Tab-separated table of C-alpha atoms and ligand atoms in Angstrom:
chain	number	residue	atom	x	y	z
O	332	MET	CA	30.022	27.381	14.262
O	333	THR	CA	28.524	26.203	10.916
O	334	ALA	CA	25.616	28.543	10.583
O	335	PRO	CA	21.816	27.411	10.326
O	336	PRO	CA	21.054	26.505	6.948
O	337	LEU	CA	19.175	29.659	4.557
O	338	VAL	CA	17.093	27.528	2.900
O	339	ALA	CA	14.661	24.807	4.927
O	340	GLU	CA	15.662	21.603	6.194
O	341	ASP	CA	14.756	18.836	3.790
O	342	LEU	CA	12.947	16.342	6.921
O	343	ASP	CA	11.811	13.847	4.901
O	344	LEU	CA	13.076	10.536	7.387
O	345	HIS	CA	13.638	8.459	4.099
O	346	HIS	CA	16.008	10.751	3.396
O	347	ILE	CA	17.218	11.218	6.689
O	348	ALA	CA	17.786	7.311	6.638
O	349	LYS	CA	19.784	7.820	3.092
O	350	ALA	CA	21.889	10.572	4.288
O	351	GLN	CA	22.644	8.442	7.517
O	352	PHE	CA	23.691	5.443	4.913
O	353	ASP	CA	25.391	7.173	2.481
O	354	ARG	CA	27.918	8.654	5.346
O	355	ALA	CA	28.237	5.101	6.642
O	356	ALA	CA	28.863	3.221	3.114
O	357	PRO	CA	32.690	4.795	2.740
O	358	PHE	CA	33.734	3.056	6.045
O	359	THR	CA	32.403	-0.562	5.214
O	360	SER	CA	34.984	-2.672	3.297
O	361	ASN	CA	34.852	-4.028	-0.298
O	362	VAL	CA	33.240	-1.111	-1.847
O	363	ASP	CA	33.763	-2.651	-5.426
O	364	GLY	CA	30.662	-3.004	-7.039
O	365	TRP	CA	28.959	-0.795	-4.158
O	366	LYS	CA	26.407	0.801	-6.071
O	367	GLY	CA	23.691	-2.086	-6.798
O	368	MET	CA	24.341	-3.851	-3.535
O	369	ALA	CA	23.937	-0.187	-1.907
O	370	GLN	CA	21.059	-0.258	-3.486
O	371	TRP	CA	19.990	-3.729	-2.528
O	372	LEU	CA	21.125	-3.290	0.884
O	373	PHE	CA	19.064	0.085	1.194
O	374	GLU	CA	15.774	-0.350	-0.450
O	375	PRO	CA	13.239	-2.182	1.061
O	376	GLU	CA	11.847	-5.450	0.113
O	377	ARG	CA	8.050	-4.676	0.467
O	378	ILE	CA	5.853	-1.992	0.925
O	379	VAL	CA	2.232	-2.736	1.448
O	380	GLU	CA	-0.606	-0.424	1.941
O	381	VAL	CA	-4.260	-0.576	2.670
O	382	SER	CA	-7.591	0.776	3.195
O	383	LEU	CA	-8.963	0.607	6.835
O	384	PRO	CA	-12.964	1.646	6.609
O	385	ILE	CA	-13.744	2.081	10.782
O	386	ARG	CA	-17.694	2.056	12.033
O	387	ARG	CA	-16.953	5.042	14.522
O	388	ASP	CA	-19.132	5.423	17.903
O	389	ASP	CA	-21.232	7.707	16.284
O	390	GLY	CA	-21.953	5.219	13.229
O	391	TYR	CA	-20.697	6.800	10.711
O	392	VAL	CA	-17.872	4.944	8.500
O	393	PHE	CA	-14.621	6.295	8.693
O	394	MET	CA	-11.644	5.769	6.358
O	395	PHE	CA	-8.043	5.378	7.633
O	396	ARG	CA	-5.040	4.476	5.761
O	397	GLY	CA	-2.017	1.845	6.983
O	398	PHE	CA	1.436	1.248	5.990
O	399	ARG	CA	3.794	-1.661	6.660
O	400	VAL	CA	7.376	-1.773	5.212
O	401	LEU	CA	9.358	-4.702	5.402
O	402	HIS	CA	12.899	-3.359	4.558
O	403	SER	CA	15.119	-6.337	4.684
O	404	THR	CA	15.189	-10.036	5.797
O	405	VAL	CA	18.389	-11.071	5.190
O	406	ARG	CA	19.645	-11.734	8.517
O	407	GLY	CA	15.634	-12.886	9.910
O	408	PRO	CA	12.017	-12.661	10.072
O	409	GLY	CA	11.184	-8.350	9.874
O	410	LYS	CA	11.123	-6.625	13.214
O	411	GLY	CA	9.322	-3.309	13.965
O	412	GLY	CA	6.942	-1.889	15.468
O	413	ILE	CA	3.246	-0.249	14.631
O	414	ARG	CA	2.668	3.395	15.302
O	415	PHE	CA	-0.749	5.141	15.410
O	416	HIS	CA	0.088	8.813	14.504
O	417	PRO	CA	-2.015	11.534	12.444
O	418	GLU	CA	1.679	12.098	10.737
O	419	ALA	CA	2.657	8.904	9.875
O	420	GLY	CA	3.164	7.855	6.207
O	421	VAL	CA	4.842	5.694	3.782
O	422	GLY	CA	8.113	7.807	3.769
O	423	GLU	CA	8.634	7.682	7.507
O	424	VAL	CA	7.579	4.217	8.030
O	425	LYS	CA	10.177	3.058	5.483
O	426	ALA	CA	13.070	4.969	7.308
O	427	LEU	CA	11.733	3.441	11.029
O	428	ALA	CA	12.168	0.074	9.256
O	429	THR	CA	15.635	0.726	7.707
O	430	TRP	CA	16.562	1.790	11.006
O	431	MET	CA	15.288	-1.602	12.473
O	432	THR	CA	17.499	-3.680	10.092
O	433	TRP	CA	20.779	-1.759	11.344
O	434	LYS	CA	19.542	-1.862	14.776
O	435	SER	CA	18.935	-6.199	15.046
O	436	ALA	CA	22.585	-6.203	13.424
O	437	LEU	CA	23.848	-3.897	15.533
O	438	VAL	CA	22.816	-6.132	18.427
O	439	ASP	CA	23.592	-9.109	16.634
O	440	ILE	CA	19.764	-9.976	16.622
O	441	PRO	CA	18.491	-12.446	14.417
O	442	PHE	CA	15.728	-10.525	12.847
O	443	GLY	CA	15.600	-7.776	10.092
O	444	GLY	CA	13.643	-4.850	9.533
O	445	ALA	CA	10.013	-3.594	9.495
O	446	LYS	CA	7.472	-0.892	10.314
O	447	GLY	CA	3.657	-0.169	10.368
O	448	GLY	CA	1.976	3.192	10.691
O	449	VAL	CA	-1.603	3.894	10.149
O	450	VAL	CA	-2.821	7.630	10.354
O	451	CYS	CA	-4.729	8.429	12.499
O	452	ASP	CA	-5.172	10.427	15.853
O	453	PRO	CA	-5.306	7.931	18.831
O	454	ARG	CA	-6.278	10.273	21.098
O	455	ARG	CA	-9.322	11.313	19.331
O	456	LEU	CA	-10.663	7.818	19.088
O	457	SER	CA	-12.378	5.734	21.917
O	458	LEU	CA	-11.103	2.335	23.184
O	459	GLY	CA	-13.561	0.543	21.035
O	460	GLU	CA	-12.643	2.759	17.970
O	461	LYS	CA	-9.112	1.909	18.549
O	462	GLU	CA	-10.092	-1.940	19.089
O	463	ARG	CA	-11.565	-1.697	15.611
O	464	LEU	CA	-9.153	-0.300	13.736
O	465	THR	CA	-6.164	-2.767	15.423
O	466	ARG	CA	-8.671	-5.984	14.296
O	467	ARG	CA	-9.081	-4.099	10.704
O	468	PHE	CA	-5.367	-3.467	10.023
O	469	VAL	CA	-4.026	-6.913	11.108
O	470	ALA	CA	-7.097	-8.281	8.598
O	471	ALA	CA	-6.054	-6.383	5.959
O	472	LEU	CA	-2.463	-7.076	5.859
O	473	GLY	CA	-3.210	-10.874	5.691
O	474	GLU	CA	-0.205	-13.144	5.426
O	475	ASN	CA	2.042	-9.911	5.207
O	476	ILE	CA	2.672	-10.480	9.074
O	477	GLY	CA	3.633	-13.626	10.557
O	478	PRO	CA	5.712	-15.671	13.214
O	479	HIS	CA	8.570	-16.146	10.959
O	480	THR	CA	8.144	-13.420	8.115
O	481	ASP	CA	6.726	-10.509	9.699
O	482	ILE	CA	6.319	-9.147	13.445
O	483	PRO	CA	5.082	-6.721	15.068
O	484	ALA	CA	5.410	-4.199	18.107
O	485	PRO	CA	4.370	-1.189	19.713
O	486	ASP	CA	5.670	1.778	19.106
O	487	LEU	CA	4.195	5.103	19.051
O	488	TYR	CA	0.713	5.199	20.817
O	489	THR	CA	0.626	1.762	20.747
O	490	ASP	CA	0.419	-0.518	23.211
O	491	SER	CA	0.493	-3.890	25.182
O	492	GLN	CA	-3.407	-3.884	24.661
O	493	THR	CA	-2.923	-3.128	21.141
O	494	MET	CA	-0.507	-6.094	20.500
O	495	ALA	CA	-3.455	-8.647	22.315
O	496	TRP	CA	-5.446	-7.168	20.023
O	497	ILE	CA	-3.169	-8.175	17.346
O	498	TYR	CA	-2.188	-11.277	18.333
O	499	ASP	CA	-6.187	-12.118	18.774
O	500	THR	CA	-7.036	-11.512	15.552
O	501	TYR	CA	-4.359	-13.095	13.770
O	502	ALA	CA	-5.283	-16.062	15.730
O	503	MET	CA	-8.276	-15.772	14.695
O	504	MET	CA	-7.500	-15.743	11.149
O	505	HIS	CA	-4.450	-18.840	11.738
O	506	PRO	CA	-6.777	-21.229	13.844
O	507	GLY	CA	-4.958	-24.657	15.441
O	508	ASN	CA	-1.306	-23.049	14.837
O	509	ALA	CA	1.057	-21.984	17.976
O	510	ASN	CA	0.429	-17.497	16.828
O	511	LEU	CA	1.980	-15.942	19.765
O	512	PRO	CA	5.624	-15.153	18.169
O	513	VAL	CA	3.456	-13.251	15.335
O	514	VAL	CA	4.036	-9.926	17.743
O	515	THR	CA	6.011	-8.629	20.794
O	516	GLY	CA	4.918	-6.528	23.509
O	517	LYS	CA	2.216	-8.732	24.489
O	518	PRO	CA	0.821	-8.636	28.281
O	519	VAL	CA	2.719	-10.535	30.561
O	520	THR	CA	-0.769	-13.400	30.911
O	521	LEU	CA	-0.668	-13.434	26.842
O	522	GLY	CA	3.151	-15.129	26.318
O	523	GLY	CA	4.283	-11.357	26.680
O	524	LEU	CA	7.843	-10.649	28.886
O	525	ALA	CA	8.423	-9.350	32.031
O	526	GLY	CA	10.302	-6.216	32.153
O	527	ARG	CA	8.854	-5.579	27.969
O	528	ALA	CA	7.356	-1.878	29.291
O	529	GLY	CA	10.533	-0.730	30.091
O	530	ALA	CA	13.158	-2.191	28.214
O	531	THR	CA	13.894	-0.013	25.533
O	532	ALA	CA	14.620	2.687	28.036
O	533	GLN	CA	16.610	0.350	30.184
O	534	GLY	CA	19.018	-0.829	27.081
O	535	GLY	CA	19.324	3.400	26.439
O	536	VAL	CA	20.314	3.481	30.268
O	537	PHE	CA	22.681	0.534	30.110
O	538	VAL	CA	24.651	1.718	27.080
O	539	LEU	CA	24.599	5.654	28.677
O	540	GLU	CA	26.564	3.977	31.550
O	541	HIS	CA	28.886	1.828	29.952
O	542	TYR	CA	29.781	5.283	27.188
O	543	LEU	CA	30.614	7.274	30.794
O	544	GLU	CA	32.626	4.451	31.955
O	545	MET	CA	34.212	4.122	29.200
O	546	GLY	CA	35.366	7.481	29.484
O	547	GLY	CA	32.704	8.939	26.541
O	548	ILE	CA	32.294	12.776	28.166
O	549	PRO	CA	35.659	13.540	30.244
O	550	GLY	CA	34.624	14.814	33.787
O	551	LEU	CA	31.254	12.600	33.859
O	552	ALA	CA	31.882	9.132	34.820
O	553	SER	CA	28.456	7.822	36.267
O	554	LEU	CA	24.896	8.658	36.695
O	555	ASP	CA	24.788	10.012	39.762
O	556	GLY	CA	24.162	13.398	40.438
O	557	ALA	CA	24.322	14.039	36.488
O	558	ARG	CA	21.191	16.472	35.269
O	559	ILE	CA	19.174	15.237	32.545
O	560	ALA	CA	16.609	16.943	30.365
O	561	LEU	CA	13.458	14.457	29.089
O	562	GLN	CA	11.549	15.148	26.056
O	563	GLY	CA	8.724	13.008	25.830
O	564	PHE	CA	6.881	10.832	28.427
O	565	GLY	CA	5.317	8.061	26.982
O	566	ASN	CA	6.511	4.622	27.316
O	567	ALA	CA	10.724	5.507	26.459
O	568	GLY	CA	10.563	8.625	28.285
O	569	ARG	CA	8.718	8.112	31.591
O	570	HIS	CA	10.779	4.731	32.018
O	571	ALA	CA	14.173	6.774	31.198
O	572	ALA	CA	12.901	8.979	33.765
O	573	MET	CA	12.356	6.668	36.577
O	574	LEU	CA	15.466	4.397	35.510
O	575	LEU	CA	17.592	7.602	35.697
O	576	HIS	CA	16.276	9.360	38.893
O	577	GLU	CA	16.526	5.062	40.562
O	578	ALA	CA	20.656	5.925	39.532
O	579	GLY	CA	21.162	8.936	41.420
O	580	ALA	CA	20.340	11.391	38.662
O	581	VAL	CA	18.683	14.878	38.652
O	582	ILE	CA	15.680	15.408	36.351
O	583	VAL	CA	15.791	18.948	35.685
O	584	GLY	CA	12.830	18.718	32.658
O	585	ILE	CA	9.994	16.793	31.031
O	586	SER	CA	8.349	17.563	27.955
O	587	ASP	CA	5.246	15.758	26.553
O	588	SER	CA	2.915	17.013	23.816
O	589	SER	CA	1.027	19.376	25.637
O	590	GLY	CA	4.053	21.370	27.096
O	591	GLY	CA	7.138	20.941	29.139
O	592	ILE	CA	8.171	21.855	32.741
O	593	SER	CA	11.952	22.037	34.365
O	594	CYS	CA	12.938	22.541	37.927
O	595	GLU	CA	16.538	23.593	38.741
O	596	THR	CA	16.208	20.855	42.346
O	597	GLY	CA	14.672	18.175	40.676
O	598	LEU	CA	11.632	16.589	39.474
O	599	ASP	CA	10.249	13.719	40.711
O	600	PRO	CA	9.293	11.524	37.891
O	601	GLY	CA	7.050	9.017	40.036
O	602	MET	CA	4.912	12.485	40.924
O	603	VAL	CA	5.120	13.416	37.334
O	604	GLY	CA	3.495	10.122	36.229
O	605	ARG	CA	1.004	10.256	38.483
O	606	PHE	CA	0.344	14.122	37.832
O	607	LYS	CA	0.268	12.668	34.240
O	608	ASP	CA	-2.112	9.662	34.918
O	609	GLU	CA	-4.439	11.963	36.148
O	610	THR	CA	-4.360	15.666	34.070
O	611	GLY	CA	-3.707	13.994	31.036
O	612	SER	CA	-0.063	16.196	30.692
O	613	VAL	CA	3.140	16.550	32.908
O	614	VAL	CA	2.461	20.661	32.614
O	615	ASP	CA	1.518	22.617	35.627
O	616	VAL	CA	2.857	19.846	37.676
O	617	PRO	CA	3.434	21.605	41.620
O	618	GLY	CA	6.633	23.293	42.381
O	619	SER	CA	8.114	23.287	38.450
O	620	SER	CA	8.312	25.720	36.493
O	621	PRO	CA	6.690	25.423	32.688
O	622	LEU	CA	8.571	25.641	29.428
O	623	PRO	CA	8.020	27.062	25.925
O	624	PRO	CA	7.107	23.755	23.442
O	625	ALA	CA	10.961	22.325	22.397
O	626	GLY	CA	12.524	24.696	25.414
O	627	VAL	CA	13.513	21.307	27.445
O	628	LEU	CA	15.993	20.592	24.383
O	629	GLU	CA	17.733	23.846	25.540
O	630	LEU	CA	18.159	23.448	28.864
O	631	GLU	CA	21.189	23.774	30.784
O	632	CYS	CA	21.730	19.563	31.398
O	633	ASP	CA	24.394	16.755	31.378
O	634	VAL	CA	22.251	14.578	29.174
O	635	LEU	CA	19.620	15.562	26.740
O	636	VAL	CA	16.902	12.310	26.225
O	637	PRO	CA	15.009	12.954	22.867
O	638	ALA	CA	12.275	10.631	23.459
O	639	ALA	CA	9.430	11.546	21.680
O	640	ILE	CA	9.035	12.183	18.051
O	641	GLU	CA	11.593	12.772	14.864
O	642	CYS	CA	12.802	15.664	13.265
O	643	GLN	CA	13.451	17.714	17.121
O	644	ILE	CA	17.033	18.510	16.683
O	645	THR	CA	17.348	20.092	13.561
O	646	ALA	CA	19.459	23.147	12.238
O	647	HIS	CA	17.752	25.450	13.820
O	648	ASN	CA	17.926	24.789	17.594
O	649	ALA	CA	21.289	22.546	17.525
O	650	PRO	CA	23.211	25.686	18.023
O	651	ARG	CA	21.227	25.996	21.285
O	652	VAL	CA	21.545	22.465	22.577
O	653	LYS	CA	23.695	22.768	25.987
O	654	ALA	CA	24.316	19.026	26.840
O	655	PRO	CA	27.275	17.369	25.866
O	656	ILE	CA	25.810	13.914	25.168
O	657	ILE	CA	22.375	13.106	23.821
O	658	LEU	CA	21.065	9.821	24.018
O	659	GLU	CA	18.841	9.330	21.632
O	660	LEU	CA	16.045	7.223	22.561
O	661	ALA	CA	13.237	8.092	19.439
O	662	ASN	CA	14.102	6.873	16.454
O	663	GLY	CA	15.557	9.750	13.895
O	664	PRO	CA	15.241	12.789	16.547
O	665	THR	CA	18.653	14.467	15.093
O	666	THR	CA	18.455	15.351	11.386
O	667	PRO	CA	21.864	15.175	9.637
O	668	ALA	CA	22.605	18.838	9.596
O	669	ALA	CA	22.224	19.205	13.192
O	670	ASP	CA	24.239	16.457	13.795
O	671	ASP	CA	27.087	18.490	11.759
O	672	ILE	CA	26.585	21.245	14.465
O	673	LEU	CA	26.246	19.239	17.122
O	674	SER	CA	29.703	17.075	15.985
O	675	GLU	CA	31.379	20.590	15.277
O	676	ARG	CA	30.393	22.013	18.897
O	677	GLY	CA	32.219	18.645	20.568
O	678	ILE	CA	28.423	17.260	21.724
O	679	LYS	CA	28.143	13.440	21.695
O	680	VAL	CA	25.324	11.783	20.132
O	681	VAL	CA	24.220	8.078	21.166
O	682	PRO	CA	22.186	7.119	18.204
O	683	ASP	CA	18.952	5.856	18.239
O	684	ILE	CA	20.001	1.863	16.725
O	685	LEU	CA	22.442	1.913	19.571
O	686	ALA	CA	20.363	3.501	22.544
O	687	ASN	CA	16.929	2.550	21.655
O	688	ALA	CA	17.744	-0.880	20.792
O	689	GLY	CA	16.918	-2.346	24.154
O	690	GLY	CA	12.791	-2.671	22.872
O	691	VAL	CA	14.458	-5.320	19.914
O	692	VAL	CA	16.163	-7.005	21.863
O	693	VAL	CA	14.082	-7.994	24.398
O	694	SER	CA	11.042	-8.244	21.649
O	695	TYR	CA	14.023	-11.096	20.600
O	696	PHE	CA	13.524	-12.628	23.754
O	697	GLU	CA	10.218	-12.809	23.882
O	698	TRP	CA	9.597	-14.463	20.446
O	699	ALA	CA	12.574	-16.672	21.722
O	700	GLN	CA	10.256	-17.583	24.763
O	701	ASN	CA	6.812	-18.065	22.660
O	702	ILE	CA	8.401	-20.194	20.177
O	703	GLU	CA	9.483	-22.912	23.314
O	704	ASN	CA	6.913	-22.315	24.974
O	705	GLN	CA	9.084	-21.059	27.644
O	706	GLN	CA	8.506	-18.005	30.551
O	707	TRP	CA	11.839	-15.916	31.473
O	708	ASP	CA	12.106	-14.347	34.691
O	709	GLU	CA	12.740	-10.782	34.716
O	710	ALA	CA	16.631	-11.206	35.941
O	711	SER	CA	17.641	-13.637	33.191
O	712	VAL	CA	16.259	-10.856	30.609
O	713	MET	CA	17.553	-7.936	32.339
O	714	ALA	CA	20.967	-9.276	32.727
O	715	GLN	CA	20.593	-10.727	28.777
O	716	LEU	CA	20.076	-7.156	27.869
O	717	ARG	CA	22.739	-5.513	29.840
O	718	ARG	CA	24.959	-7.869	28.588
O	719	ARG	CA	23.955	-6.885	24.833
O	720	MET	CA	23.468	-3.688	25.460
O	721	ARG	CA	27.475	-2.854	26.609
O	722	ARG	CA	28.883	-5.212	23.987
O	723	ALA	CA	26.755	-3.203	21.171
O	724	THR	CA	28.351	0.197	22.937
O	725	GLU	CA	31.982	-1.063	23.100
O	726	THR	CA	31.624	-2.319	19.090
O	727	VAL	CA	30.180	1.042	18.458
O	728	MET	CA	33.039	3.024	20.449
O	729	THR	CA	36.000	1.048	18.859
O	730	ARG	CA	34.472	1.204	15.326
O	731	ARG	CA	34.552	4.880	15.745
O	732	VAL	CA	38.301	5.017	16.739
O	733	SER	CA	39.374	2.699	14.170
O	734	MET	CA	36.965	5.243	11.232
O	735	VAL	CA	39.182	7.884	12.670
O	736	GLU	CA	42.701	6.240	12.609
O	737	ALA	CA	41.535	4.986	8.968
O	738	ILE	CA	40.847	8.590	8.036
O	739	ASP	CA	43.844	8.434	5.872
O	740	VAL	CA	43.669	5.329	4.266
O	741	TYR	CA	39.682	6.455	3.094
O	742	ARG	CA	40.596	10.196	1.975
O	743	ASP	CA	39.887	10.003	-2.008
O	744	ARG	CA	36.256	8.009	-0.813
O	745	TRP	CA	35.377	11.546	1.238
O	746	HIS	CA	32.762	13.347	-1.482
O	747	GLY	CA	30.001	11.489	0.384
O	748	LEU	CA	31.181	12.748	3.880
O	749	VAL	CA	29.951	16.311	5.220
O	750	PRO	CA	32.846	19.566	5.546
O	751	SER	CA	32.739	19.371	9.146
O	752	GLN	CA	33.682	15.755	9.233
O	753	ARG	CA	35.989	16.302	6.156
O	754	LYS	CA	38.069	19.472	8.405
O	755	LEU	CA	37.489	17.259	11.815
O	756	GLY	CA	38.491	14.098	10.691
O	757	LEU	CA	35.690	12.822	13.391
O	758	PRO	CA	33.271	10.413	12.174
O	759	ASP	CA	30.556	10.429	14.948
O	760	LEU	CA	29.028	7.598	16.625
O	761	ARG	CA	26.169	7.631	14.491
O	762	THR	CA	28.297	6.734	11.413
O	763	ALA	CA	30.639	4.502	13.452
O	764	ALA	CA	27.134	2.862	14.501
O	765	THR	CA	25.419	2.634	11.065
O	766	ALA	CA	28.879	1.278	9.533
O	767	VAL	CA	28.895	-1.048	11.406
O	768	ALA	CA	25.130	-2.618	11.019
O	769	VAL	CA	25.640	-1.989	6.988
O	770	GLN	CA	28.607	-4.152	7.455
O	771	ILE	CA	27.183	-6.875	8.724
O	772	CYS	CA	24.036	-6.793	6.636
O	773	ARG	CA	26.562	-6.699	3.734
O	774	ASP	CA	28.367	-9.409	4.813
O	775	ALA	CA	25.071	-11.960	5.254
O	776	THR	CA	23.778	-10.591	2.002
O	777	GLU	CA	27.178	-11.968	-0.072
O	778	GLN	CA	26.968	-14.841	2.119
O	779	ARG	CA	23.333	-15.817	1.372
O	780	GLY	CA	24.331	-14.750	-2.608
O	781	VAL	CA	22.142	-13.815	-5.201
O	782	TRP	CA	19.202	-16.029	-6.024
O	783	PRO	CA	18.291	-17.685	-8.720
A	89	NAD	P1	4.449	7.093	23.492
A	89	NAD	O1	3.202	6.669	22.592
A	89	NAD	O2	4.058	5.770	24.554
A	89	NAD	O3	4.976	7.950	24.058
A	89	NAD	C1	4.832	9.572	23.423
A	89	NAD	C2	5.702	10.853	23.969
A	89	NAD	O4	6.261	11.652	23.488
A	89	NAD	C3	4.198	11.534	24.891
A	89	NAD	O5	4.470	11.482	25.896
A	89	NAD	C4	3.819	12.204	23.919
A	89	NAD	O6	3.154	13.572	24.638
A	89	NAD	C5	5.250	12.734	23.684
A	89	NAD	N1	4.860	13.413	22.137
A	89	NAD	C6	4.466	13.791	21.354
A	89	NAD	N2	4.613	14.558	20.622
A	89	NAD	C7	5.693	15.128	21.240
A	89	NAD	C8	6.247	16.590	20.736
A	89	NAD	N3	6.037	17.358	19.843
A	89	NAD	N4	7.132	17.034	22.010
A	89	NAD	C9	6.863	16.414	23.035
A	89	NAD	N5	6.703	15.752	23.539
A	89	NAD	C10	6.079	14.520	22.312
A	89	NAD	O7	5.616	6.320	22.390
A	89	NAD	P2	6.932	6.101	22.943
A	89	NAD	O8	6.680	4.329	22.423
A	89	NAD	O9	7.150	6.325	24.066
A	89	NAD	O10	7.945	6.094	21.637
A	89	NAD	C11	8.566	7.660	21.846
A	89	NAD	C12	9.857	7.410	20.415
A	89	NAD	O11	10.318	6.174	21.216
A	89	NAD	C13	9.472	7.035	19.336
A	89	NAD	O12	9.958	7.668	18.522
A	89	NAD	C14	9.390	5.585	19.204
A	89	NAD	O13	9.588	5.286	17.840
A	89	NAD	C15	10.729	5.141	19.639
A	89	NAD	N6	11.164	4.207	20.383
A	89	NAD	C16	9.887	3.527	21.301
A	89	NAD	C17	10.184	2.115	21.368
A	89	NAD	C18	9.285	1.533	22.440
A	89	NAD	O14	9.767	0.120	23.313
A	89	NAD	N7	8.292	1.813	22.867
A	89	NAD	C19	11.374	1.347	20.942
A	89	NAD	C20	12.124	2.002	20.646
A	89	NAD	C21	11.770	3.198	19.936
């Protein structure tokens, strides 16, 4: 087993995105003249940084900072969430925008990638302060967002209410236009899509079900009776817990930013949710045992679902992960060094750009519905989501097999690959998914040509 590195891991998210890109690149075709093309595909098209002065409820003015990164418009307008987080930063937002580009390509959505972040602690903002901050951010971004240029959505600590404020602010600044498609994840009463709130989790569950049906984990053919641990109990994690529980899985552990809980015989996610609504945390749910902060990641279970924040599975704790499969609902929860250790241990990681792509698929449906001035029904949204997620799962699994078969052919291009992959010759699902996406973006770029 690979020993954890003696030096600290590089947890810069943009460096992580680059390492993943570099691993996938040798598996894309036609690498002649690759260097300039690789730079073009990887570097963001635009980075906007804005100052956001807000009057707090106590009357004092406070300055926040916000970012919006447009990674790529090669396949369509930029698309990606806005997060409110104390540790948001431009490197992180660049990485998240890059993954949005790959995600849209992988699930065949005609969008590029973008992401935004505001550096703030949303738990210390009143509702009024959060609204003023959101509106000021939209005003400061000006024409950098728009229904056909860059379309925001919810992410960490932003929700349908935040999206409603974004829409309203943009609409006030652009009177007389049909502005609903400027943002997705809106309330259903405001052009939102029925089923949007649970779509990221539902997409992940569709992927996991199909992966198991296709024999991804020998001996685990369905979710019925599967033991699941989840890190994060917000939009993605809470919906996932509900859906997995409904599918017959046993939820053996849940954590949020305050701590974790476990129960051998299974937690009722509905009850845990009501408890969190009342107390603000999952900690101390009756009948559960407390877990140390990151303990949920090391629980004995069949499926581990990181659904919180990035860089949670690292070289430090990857040797102690016990689940044979990890479904990444969060963006960037696993570092490249952890990927190596997991791969060597035979643990399968269903990567974020596949596992959580349900959010962008349904965002696309909402955007299309707004453009058409229609209201789609939930059943057809879910049927289309299921079809796309299953197709993307098959594409990634097939690509991985063909990459393994092509290993000999690509032997001389292996210098970029990690020792474990070189030794085992087994590109992981992340590398396969990234290779598929980068190839699609590269083909589109070649077809469009270099202007002028
Ligand atoms: P959210 O704000 O609704 O919930 C985040 C959850 O993570 C909360 O329960 C919080 O307590 C928990 N958390 C934060 N830090 C933690 C820590 N250190 N340990 C354990 N739990 C912690 O956010 P969300 O929308 O559910 O997003 C979660 C992840 O999923 C993010 O990585 C996000 O980028 C990704 N994602 C979300 C969507 C979506 O549609 N919401 C789509 C794609 C990807």
